[in-house]
Tab-separated table of C-alpha atoms in Angstrom:
chain	number	residue	atom	x	y	z
A	1	MET	CA	57.550	41.486	-81.082
A	2	ASP	CA	56.888	39.778	-84.553
A	3	GLN	CA	58.550	36.644	-83.591
A	4	GLU	CA	56.394	36.325	-80.498
A	5	VAL	CA	52.919	37.336	-81.955
A	6	GLU	CA	51.646	33.515	-82.087
A	7	GLU	CA	52.124	32.851	-78.421
A	8	ILE	CA	51.056	36.231	-77.276
A	9	ALA	CA	47.922	36.208	-79.292
A	10	ARG	CA	47.012	33.014	-77.870
A	11	ILE	CA	47.274	33.975	-74.369
A	12	LEU	CA	45.360	37.306	-74.887
A	13	LEU	CA	42.638	35.923	-76.861
A	14	HIS	CA	41.997	33.459	-73.950
A	15	ARG	CA	42.028	36.371	-71.480
A	16	THR	CA	39.320	38.015	-73.601
A	17	GLY	CA	37.130	35.281	-72.359
A	18	ASP	CA	38.144	36.029	-68.934
A	19	SER	CA	35.171	36.091	-66.127
A	20	SER	CA	36.613	39.605	-65.290
A	21	GLU	CA	35.498	42.260	-67.400
A	22	PHE	CA	38.427	44.404	-66.430
A	23	ILE	CA	41.003	41.546	-67.636
A	24	GLN	CA	38.606	41.189	-70.883
A	25	LYS	CA	38.946	44.923	-71.667
A	26	ALA	CA	42.619	45.076	-70.896
A	27	ALA	CA	43.344	41.830	-72.930
A	28	ASP	CA	41.365	43.229	-75.830
A	29	ARG	CA	43.192	46.584	-75.771
A	30	SER	CA	46.412	44.723	-75.953
A	31	LEU	CA	45.666	42.800	-79.034
A	32	GLY	CA	44.553	46.309	-80.577
A	33	VAL	CA	48.130	47.257	-79.935
A	34	MET	CA	49.554	44.120	-81.105
A	35	VAL	CA	47.469	44.281	-84.332
A	36	GLY	CA	48.578	47.686	-84.965
A	37	SER	CA	52.093	47.164	-84.500
A	38	VAL	CA	53.381	43.798	-85.937
A	39	THR	CA	53.553	42.338	-89.546
A	40	PRO	CA	49.795	42.153	-90.736
A	41	MET	CA	50.165	38.655	-92.034
A	42	ARG	CA	51.646	37.399	-88.941
A	43	ALA	CA	48.812	39.192	-86.684
A	44	MET	CA	46.135	37.361	-89.105
A	45	ALA	CA	47.965	34.014	-88.934
A	46	ALA	CA	47.910	34.250	-85.150
A	47	LEU	CA	44.204	35.514	-84.619
A	48	MET	CA	43.114	32.543	-87.159
A	49	ALA	CA	45.087	30.152	-85.298
A	50	GLY	CA	44.085	30.990	-81.946
A	51	GLY	CA	40.657	32.609	-82.032
A	52	VAL	CA	38.309	32.208	-84.733
A	53	ASN	CA	37.525	28.582	-83.953
A	54	HIS	CA	37.509	29.203	-80.227
A	55	ARG	CA	34.799	27.440	-78.314
A	56	ASN	CA	34.192	30.543	-76.228
A	57	PRO	CA	31.793	33.170	-78.006
A	58	PRO	CA	33.620	36.248	-76.629
A	59	VAL	CA	37.319	34.956	-77.760
A	60	ARG	CA	35.625	34.262	-81.193
A	61	LYS	CA	34.313	37.907	-81.377
A	62	CYS	CA	37.366	39.529	-80.321
A	63	ALA	CA	39.507	37.492	-82.742
A	64	ALA	CA	37.136	38.671	-85.559
A	65	GLU	CA	36.880	42.229	-84.810
A	66	HIS	CA	40.942	42.182	-84.905
A	67	LEU	CA	41.123	39.959	-87.826
A	68	LEU	CA	38.633	42.683	-89.712
A	69	THR	CA	41.362	45.435	-88.831
A	70	VAL	CA	44.329	43.297	-90.248
A	71	MET	CA	42.234	42.435	-93.449
A	72	GLU	CA	41.744	46.041	-94.075
A	73	GLN	CA	45.466	46.534	-93.717
A	74	ILE	CA	46.449	44.098	-96.012
A	75	GLY	CA	43.835	44.478	-98.697
A	76	ALA	CA	41.983	42.099	-100.913
A	77	GLU	CA	44.852	41.818	-103.549
A	78	LYS	CA	47.519	40.593	-101.339
A	79	LEU	CA	44.828	38.464	-99.139
A	80	LEU	CA	43.872	36.331	-102.490
A	81	SER	CA	47.184	36.246	-103.920
A	82	GLY	CA	48.529	33.208	-101.545
A	83	THR	CA	48.642	29.561	-102.144
A	84	ARG	CA	45.070	28.098	-103.143
A	85	ASP	CA	44.954	26.081	-99.681
A	86	ASN	CA	45.298	29.115	-97.707
A	87	THR	CA	42.985	31.124	-99.714
A	88	GLU	CA	40.212	28.552	-99.727
A	89	LEU	CA	40.977	28.298	-95.905
A	90	LEU	CA	40.591	32.156	-95.329
A	91	VAL	CA	37.102	32.246	-97.199
A	92	GLN	CA	35.857	29.308	-95.153
A	93	THR	CA	36.797	30.953	-91.998
A	94	LEU	CA	35.106	34.181	-93.074
A	95	VAL	CA	31.979	32.273	-94.067
A	96	LYS	CA	31.942	30.418	-90.869
A	97	LEU	CA	32.244	33.888	-88.917
A	98	ALA	CA	29.457	35.305	-90.995
A	99	GLN	CA	27.277	32.518	-89.488
A	100	ASP	CA	28.355	32.568	-85.999
A	101	CYS	CA	25.906	32.422	-82.982
A	102	ASN	CA	27.198	35.723	-81.749
A	103	GLN	CA	25.500	38.726	-83.500
A	104	ASP	CA	28.968	40.835	-83.241
A	105	THR	CA	30.929	37.891	-84.728
A	106	ARG	CA	28.574	37.687	-87.750
A	107	PHE	CA	28.853	41.621	-88.209
A	108	TYR	CA	32.727	41.218	-88.281
A	109	GLY	CA	32.679	38.242	-90.563
A	110	ARG	CA	30.317	39.732	-93.129
A	111	LYS	CA	32.620	42.975	-93.036
A	112	MET	CA	35.493	40.899	-93.993
A	113	LEU	CA	33.770	39.349	-96.645
A	114	ASN	CA	32.984	42.766	-97.819
A	115	VAL	CA	36.646	43.461	-97.955
A	116	LEU	CA	37.346	40.594	-100.300
A	117	MET	CA	34.184	41.018	-102.659
A	118	PRO	CA	35.726	43.653	-104.974
A	119	HIS	CA	38.481	41.362	-106.084
A	120	PRO	CA	37.783	39.988	-109.562
A	121	LYS	CA	38.798	36.406	-108.124
A	122	PHE	CA	36.580	36.472	-105.417
A	123	ASP	CA	33.734	34.562	-106.831
A	124	GLY	CA	35.831	31.951	-107.927
A	125	TYR	CA	37.387	31.248	-104.666
A	126	LEU	CA	34.029	31.301	-103.004
A	127	LYS	CA	32.661	28.438	-105.215
A	128	GLN	CA	35.845	26.469	-104.940
A	129	SER	CA	36.064	26.424	-101.335
A	130	LEU	CA	32.768	26.316	-99.571
A	131	PRO	CA	31.417	22.851	-98.974
A	132	SER	CA	27.595	23.085	-99.376
A	133	HIS	CA	26.596	22.023	-95.734
A	134	ASN	CA	28.195	25.513	-94.582
A	135	LEU	CA	25.056	27.216	-96.006
A	136	ARG	CA	22.239	24.609	-95.759
A	137	ASN	CA	19.485	24.982	-93.205
A	138	HIS	CA	21.137	27.883	-91.484
A	139	PRO	CA	18.935	31.126	-90.580
A	140	GLU	CA	22.052	33.180	-90.413
A	141	ALA	CA	23.053	32.089	-93.950
A	142	VAL	CA	21.040	35.139	-95.660
A	143	PHE	CA	23.884	37.396	-95.987
A	144	VAL	CA	26.337	34.905	-97.612
A	145	ILE	CA	23.334	33.639	-99.999
A	146	VAL	CA	22.908	37.235	-101.097
A	147	VAL	CA	26.734	37.381	-101.779
A	148	LEU	CA	26.338	34.145	-103.842
A	149	LYS	CA	23.331	35.259	-105.751
A	150	MET	CA	25.280	38.555	-106.683
A	151	LEU	CA	28.367	36.565	-107.838
A	152	LEU	CA	27.292	33.232	-109.093
A	153	PRO	CA	25.217	31.673	-111.832
A	154	LYS	CA	21.723	30.108	-110.765
A	155	GLY	CA	23.060	26.757	-111.305
A	156	ASP	CA	26.010	27.462	-108.695
A	157	ILE	CA	23.532	29.078	-106.355
A	158	GLU	CA	21.556	25.905	-106.121
A	159	PHE	CA	24.493	23.644	-105.771
A	160	PHE	CA	25.675	25.705	-102.528
A	161	CYS	CA	22.354	26.794	-101.190
A	162	PRO	CA	19.572	24.163	-101.932
A	163	ASN	CA	17.057	25.903	-100.057
A	164	THR	CA	16.947	28.921	-102.486
A	165	ARG	CA	15.654	26.803	-105.260
A	166	SER	CA	12.029	27.585	-106.471
A	167	ARG	CA	9.341	24.876	-105.519
A	168	SER	CA	8.971	23.548	-108.969
A	169	ASP	CA	12.942	23.071	-108.998
A	170	THR	CA	12.700	20.736	-106.032
A	171	LEU	CA	10.695	18.258	-107.992
A	172	ALA	CA	13.978	17.617	-110.029
A	173	PRO	CA	16.893	15.675	-108.692
A	174	ALA	CA	19.961	18.001	-108.180
A	175	GLN	CA	23.069	17.029	-109.988
A	176	PRO	CA	25.843	19.101	-108.528
A	177	VAL	CA	29.062	19.058	-109.859
A	178	VAL	CA	31.451	17.973	-106.968
A	179	ARG	CA	34.560	20.205	-106.916
A	180	ARG	CA	37.702	18.295	-105.823
A	181	SER	CA	38.955	21.255	-104.134
A	182	SER	CA	35.868	21.377	-101.746
A	183	LEU	CA	36.158	17.569	-101.141
A	184	ARG	CA	39.853	18.059	-100.117
A	185	SER	CA	39.035	20.745	-97.817
A	186	VAL	CA	36.468	18.718	-96.095
A	187	GLU	CA	38.545	15.428	-95.851
A	188	ALA	CA	41.307	17.852	-94.386
A	189	MET	CA	38.873	19.450	-91.881
A	190	GLU	CA	37.934	15.903	-90.826
A	191	GLN	CA	41.690	14.838	-90.543
A	192	LEU	CA	42.496	17.958	-88.367
A	193	LYS	CA	39.420	17.212	-86.100
A	194	GLU	CA	40.439	13.495	-85.558
A	195	LEU	CA	44.127	14.624	-85.031
A	196	ASN	CA	43.231	17.285	-82.487
A	197	LYS	CA	40.789	14.992	-80.614
A	198	LEU	CA	43.580	12.441	-80.217
A	199	LEU	CA	46.231	15.030	-79.020
A	200	MET	CA	43.966	16.670	-76.665
A	201	ALA	CA	42.305	13.459	-75.133
A	202	LYS	CA	42.432	12.873	-71.320
A	203	GLU	CA	43.845	9.312	-71.421
A	204	PHE	CA	47.490	9.609	-71.855
A	205	GLN	CA	47.587	6.234	-74.270
A	206	THR	CA	45.279	8.185	-76.627
A	207	ARG	CA	47.384	11.321	-76.570
A	208	MET	CA	50.310	9.115	-77.656
A	209	GLU	CA	48.040	7.662	-80.621
A	210	GLY	CA	47.552	11.272	-81.663
A	211	VAL	CA	51.334	11.835	-81.643
A	212	THR	CA	51.895	8.656	-83.611
A	213	LEU	CA	49.215	9.516	-86.194
A	214	LEU	CA	50.819	13.244	-86.627
A	215	VAL	CA	54.075	11.453	-87.448
A	216	GLU	CA	52.252	9.422	-89.989
A	217	HIS	CA	50.589	12.218	-91.508
A	218	CYS	CA	54.098	13.980	-91.914
A	219	ARG	CA	55.496	10.752	-93.650
A	220	ASN	CA	52.345	10.188	-95.898
A	221	ASN	CA	51.319	13.929	-96.613
A	222	PRO	CA	53.600	16.385	-95.344
A	223	GLN	CA	51.927	19.135	-97.623
A	224	PHE	CA	48.859	18.633	-95.457
A	225	VAL	CA	50.665	19.281	-91.988
A	226	SER	CA	52.609	21.984	-93.547
A	227	ALA	CA	49.460	23.872	-94.819
A	228	ASN	CA	48.075	23.468	-91.461
A	229	ILE	CA	50.865	23.654	-89.040
A	230	VAL	CA	49.706	26.557	-86.881
A	231	GLN	CA	46.580	24.835	-86.045
A	232	ILE	CA	48.178	21.493	-85.631
A	233	PHE	CA	51.119	22.890	-83.338
A	234	ASP	CA	48.698	24.407	-81.127
A	235	ALA	CA	47.679	20.886	-79.741
A	236	PHE	CA	50.992	19.170	-80.487
A	237	ALA	CA	52.951	21.965	-78.330
A	238	LEU	CA	51.171	20.703	-75.183
A	239	ARG	CA	52.185	17.108	-75.659
A	240	LEU	CA	55.997	18.559	-75.884
A	241	GLN	CA	55.323	19.567	-72.221
A	242	ASP	CA	52.893	16.697	-71.308
A	243	SER	CA	52.677	16.227	-67.495
A	244	ASN	CA	52.862	12.399	-68.400
A	245	LYS	CA	56.667	11.706	-68.906
A	246	LYS	CA	56.026	8.913	-71.487
A	247	VAL	CA	53.901	11.234	-73.855
A	248	ASN	CA	56.227	13.972	-73.151
A	249	GLN	CA	59.149	11.873	-74.519
A	250	HIS	CA	57.123	10.324	-77.315
A	251	ALA	CA	56.317	13.645	-78.565
A	252	LEU	CA	59.963	15.175	-78.394
A	253	GLU	CA	61.349	12.030	-80.213
A	254	SER	CA	58.516	12.227	-82.881
A	255	ALA	CA	59.235	15.964	-83.493
A	256	ALA	CA	62.935	15.190	-84.124
A	257	SER	CA	61.753	12.658	-86.601
A	258	MET	CA	59.422	15.033	-88.106
A	259	ILE	CA	61.655	18.338	-88.527
A	260	PRO	CA	63.775	16.765	-91.390
A	261	ILE	CA	60.595	15.939	-93.243
A	262	LEU	CA	58.678	19.065	-92.766
A	263	LYS	CA	61.829	21.520	-92.973
A	264	ASP	CA	60.694	25.079	-94.095
A	265	GLY	CA	57.061	24.037	-93.520
A	266	LEU	CA	57.866	24.738	-89.940
A	267	HIS	CA	58.714	28.417	-90.214
A	268	PRO	CA	55.440	29.578	-88.846
A	269	VAL	CA	55.944	27.781	-85.650
A	270	VAL	CA	59.664	27.623	-85.323
A	271	VAL	CA	59.782	30.125	-82.589
A	272	SER	CA	57.147	28.427	-80.455
A	273	MET	CA	58.584	25.087	-81.021
A	274	VAL	CA	62.163	26.090	-79.743
A	275	THR	CA	60.537	27.567	-76.820
A	276	VAL	CA	58.611	24.372	-75.580
A	277	VAL	CA	61.474	22.061	-76.552
A	278	THR	CA	64.323	24.019	-74.733
A	279	ASP	CA	61.973	24.070	-71.666
A	280	ASN	CA	62.784	20.424	-71.662
A	281	LEU	CA	66.402	20.705	-71.342
A	282	ASN	CA	66.500	20.936	-67.593
A	283	SER	CA	64.444	17.820	-67.201
A	284	LYS	CA	65.813	15.352	-64.720
A	285	ASN	CA	64.488	12.436	-66.900
A	286	SER	CA	67.361	11.417	-69.084
A	287	GLY	CA	64.945	10.029	-71.734
A	288	ILE	CA	63.305	13.744	-71.958
A	289	TYR	CA	66.515	15.337	-71.743
A	290	THR	CA	68.063	13.080	-74.617
A	291	ALA	CA	64.927	13.815	-76.973
A	292	ALA	CA	64.914	17.465	-76.393
A	293	ILE	CA	68.839	17.601	-77.234
A	294	MET	CA	67.941	15.708	-80.548
A	295	ASN	CA	65.517	18.536	-81.532
A	296	VAL	CA	68.103	21.165	-80.462
A	297	SER	CA	70.527	19.692	-82.815
A	298	LEU	CA	68.601	19.544	-85.938
A	299	SER	CA	68.525	22.464	-88.494
A	300	LEU	CA	66.499	23.830	-91.262
A	301	SER	CA	67.522	24.837	-94.726
A	302	ASP	CA	67.645	28.343	-93.387
A	303	ASN	CA	68.937	28.566	-89.967
A	304	ALA	CA	68.685	32.347	-89.564
A	305	LEU	CA	65.117	31.798	-87.897
A	306	LEU	CA	66.683	29.182	-85.630
A	307	LEU	CA	69.363	31.218	-84.736
A	308	GLN	CA	67.041	34.223	-83.632
A	309	ALA	CA	64.885	31.684	-81.476
A	310	PHE	CA	67.599	30.341	-79.581
A	311	ALA	CA	69.153	33.783	-79.098
A	312	SER	CA	66.025	34.963	-77.546
A	313	ARG	CA	65.765	32.063	-75.314
A	314	VAL	CA	69.082	32.655	-73.352
A	315	HIS	CA	67.630	35.540	-71.144
A	316	PHE	CA	64.637	33.156	-70.047
A	317	ILE	CA	66.463	29.900	-69.188
A	318	SER	CA	68.955	28.654	-66.486
A	319	GLY	CA	71.172	25.674	-65.860
A	320	ARG	CA	72.138	22.973	-68.025
A	321	ALA	CA	69.363	24.652	-70.529
A	322	MET	CA	71.294	27.622	-70.859
A	323	GLN	CA	74.730	25.829	-71.888
A	324	ASP	CA	73.223	23.614	-74.272
A	325	ILE	CA	71.458	26.419	-76.122
A	326	THR	CA	74.484	28.628	-76.050
A	327	GLU	CA	76.590	25.899	-77.504
A	328	HIS	CA	74.166	25.369	-80.196
A	329	LEU	CA	74.154	29.040	-80.924
A	330	SER	CA	77.824	28.845	-81.602
A	331	ALA	CA	77.217	26.265	-84.055
A	332	LEU	CA	74.590	28.203	-85.873
A	333	VAL	CA	76.847	31.194	-86.140
A	334	ALA	CA	79.002	29.313	-88.556
A	335	SER	CA	76.119	28.184	-90.873
A	336	VAL	CA	74.104	31.400	-90.807
A	337	TYR	CA	76.874	34.095	-90.802
A	338	PRO	CA	78.305	33.359	-94.467
A	339	ARG	CA	74.634	34.291	-95.916
A	340	LYS	CA	73.208	36.554	-93.468
A	341	PRO	CA	75.796	38.307	-91.368
A	342	GLN	CA	73.367	40.985	-90.311
A	343	ALA	CA	71.143	38.176	-88.553
A	344	VAL	CA	74.045	37.041	-86.523
A	345	GLU	CA	75.300	40.728	-85.547
A	346	ARG	CA	71.613	41.470	-84.557
A	347	HIS	CA	70.552	38.643	-82.560
A	348	THR	CA	73.782	36.710	-81.479
A	349	LEU	CA	76.201	39.569	-80.343
A	350	PRO	CA	73.630	40.731	-77.782
A	351	VAL	CA	73.917	37.329	-76.122
A	352	LEU	CA	77.580	37.695	-75.931
A	353	TRP	CA	77.234	41.235	-74.597
A	354	TYR	CA	74.804	39.890	-71.951
A	355	PHE	CA	76.992	37.191	-70.753
A	356	LEU	CA	80.198	39.340	-70.453
A	357	ASN	CA	78.438	41.917	-68.817
A	358	ASN	CA	76.911	39.698	-66.155
A	359	MET	CA	79.528	36.912	-65.636
A	360	ILE	CA	81.333	37.114	-62.259
A	361	GLY	CA	84.601	35.469	-61.165
A	362	ASN	CA	85.449	32.514	-63.213
A	363	GLY	CA	82.328	32.594	-65.507
A	364	VAL	CA	79.401	32.344	-62.974
A	365	LEU	CA	76.213	33.918	-63.891
A	366	PRO	CA	74.614	35.180	-60.735
A	367	GLY	CA	71.283	33.654	-59.959
A	368	ARG	CA	71.298	31.489	-63.131
A	369	SER	CA	73.238	28.392	-61.675
A	370	GLY	CA	76.283	26.901	-63.145
A	371	ASN	CA	79.440	27.988	-64.720
A	372	VAL	CA	79.072	29.231	-68.161
A	373	ARG	CA	82.711	30.392	-69.313
A	374	THR	CA	83.362	27.334	-71.291
A	375	VAL	CA	80.453	27.608	-73.528
A	376	VAL	CA	80.613	31.533	-73.645
A	377	CYS	CA	84.247	31.142	-74.805
A	378	LYS	CA	83.114	28.987	-77.394
A	379	LEU	CA	80.334	31.378	-78.582
A	380	ALA	CA	82.893	34.230	-78.643
A	381	LYS	CA	85.451	32.177	-80.613
A	382	SER	CA	82.813	31.005	-82.933
A	383	LEU	CA	82.013	34.778	-83.667
A	384	TYR	CA	85.494	35.834	-84.178
A	385	LYS	CA	86.265	32.917	-86.496
A	386	GLU	CA	83.311	34.545	-88.700
A	387	MET	CA	83.639	37.984	-88.153
A	388	GLY	CA	87.591	38.482	-87.729
A	389	ARG	CA	88.519	42.055	-86.583
A	390	SER	CA	85.068	43.481	-87.155
A	391	LEU	CA	84.143	42.044	-83.697
A	392	GLU	CA	86.459	44.701	-82.339
A	393	ASP	CA	84.175	47.240	-83.914
A	394	HIS	CA	81.101	45.790	-82.285
A	395	ALA	CA	82.739	45.526	-78.747
A	396	SER	CA	84.316	48.966	-78.689
A	397	SER	CA	80.708	50.382	-77.852
A	398	GLN	CA	80.641	48.203	-74.726
A	399	PRO	CA	81.839	49.064	-71.368
A	400	GLN	CA	85.427	48.194	-70.576
A	401	HIS	CA	85.227	45.350	-68.497
A	402	VAL	CA	83.165	43.638	-71.523
A	403	ILE	CA	86.251	44.446	-73.797
A	404	LYS	CA	88.609	42.798	-71.393
A	405	SER	CA	86.516	39.691	-70.846
A	406	LEU	CA	86.228	39.267	-74.589
A	407	ARG	CA	90.087	39.687	-74.823
A	408	ASP	CA	90.467	37.055	-72.050
A	409	LEU	CA	88.031	34.614	-73.841
A	410	LEU	CA	89.820	34.967	-77.066
A	411	ASP	CA	93.171	35.069	-75.566
A	412	MET	CA	94.134	38.074	-77.767
A	413	GLU	CA	94.650	41.837	-77.721
A	414	LEU	CA	92.199	44.087	-79.444
A	415	GLN	CA	93.952	46.901	-80.676
């Protein structure tokens, strides 16, 4: 489930705010199972992207509770060993949770800060990543102020928490040293806020402006987009399936121009992006279909993740989309197998067996519409070209009719 955790977490978190208590509890239990089963770093990214900034307090509470579980699994050493931007974002998020309007959320936020506190670098990250307005005039900032008092010199405490100064101190003008990283963080948050507002607007013209602004960010500051790709994609994904055809096509065309710029920066959202883009391949609108094909045809520096994402889609699509994806899968086999043969065998061979097990007649897949024989033949030959006779070893465990179908497709005898 690792590759699906982002989307699953988003949906389950939304359900924890459901009006039905039964659904709330069921979604919460499912999140608990997810957190205990998937890669912890993936779970943490998904919870931070889909829950901690949610408008609904019960959703934030649930996200904070499970985020605490994940952070305890990962440990402070690994949590604070990432990039500066990611670490600062984590600390900012925890301080925000520690000041949440919900009592339980505040409790979990403070517990998470406790997880990080023993790390020797925590005080430095805390000073660098907190804009002063996070702690100013907030009745629930007491805990964070206490943490700061334990860790920081008096001058730094006054910079972050002006209200903790003595009465005599207030007569002297404050002269804080403004940290560049703090300013960058504030600026980035404002840019994200503006972008999200445009992408989520009611008027379709405004949503198109949001898409255009995102492309400009990619061209002018790709690091900003890559660092915030999960949060940005939450809003942008909706435009890739927008009910307005103009917005939908514009988003797809823009995505095609963004992929070569962002490249590996897209890795956290590749699976989700492939899902929403390929859903457009059955569109009757020629502009939308053409734009979707443009995205499908693009590649990353490491296509193994793309191959996995496309392979997983085959079971959930039909019609022209299935044929397009299978054909692209054949091309990916050639680029991935020389470097990662196990990835091809793990993800692409099951697709081939699925087709050969279910095709009837001259290549029709029951209930999925259309004749897929041509693209399945292309996939089989692409695999054989890379794997050679080892394809026989893998096929030997399949039913006899599958082996026969493979033999027919390759026009050869497997001995």
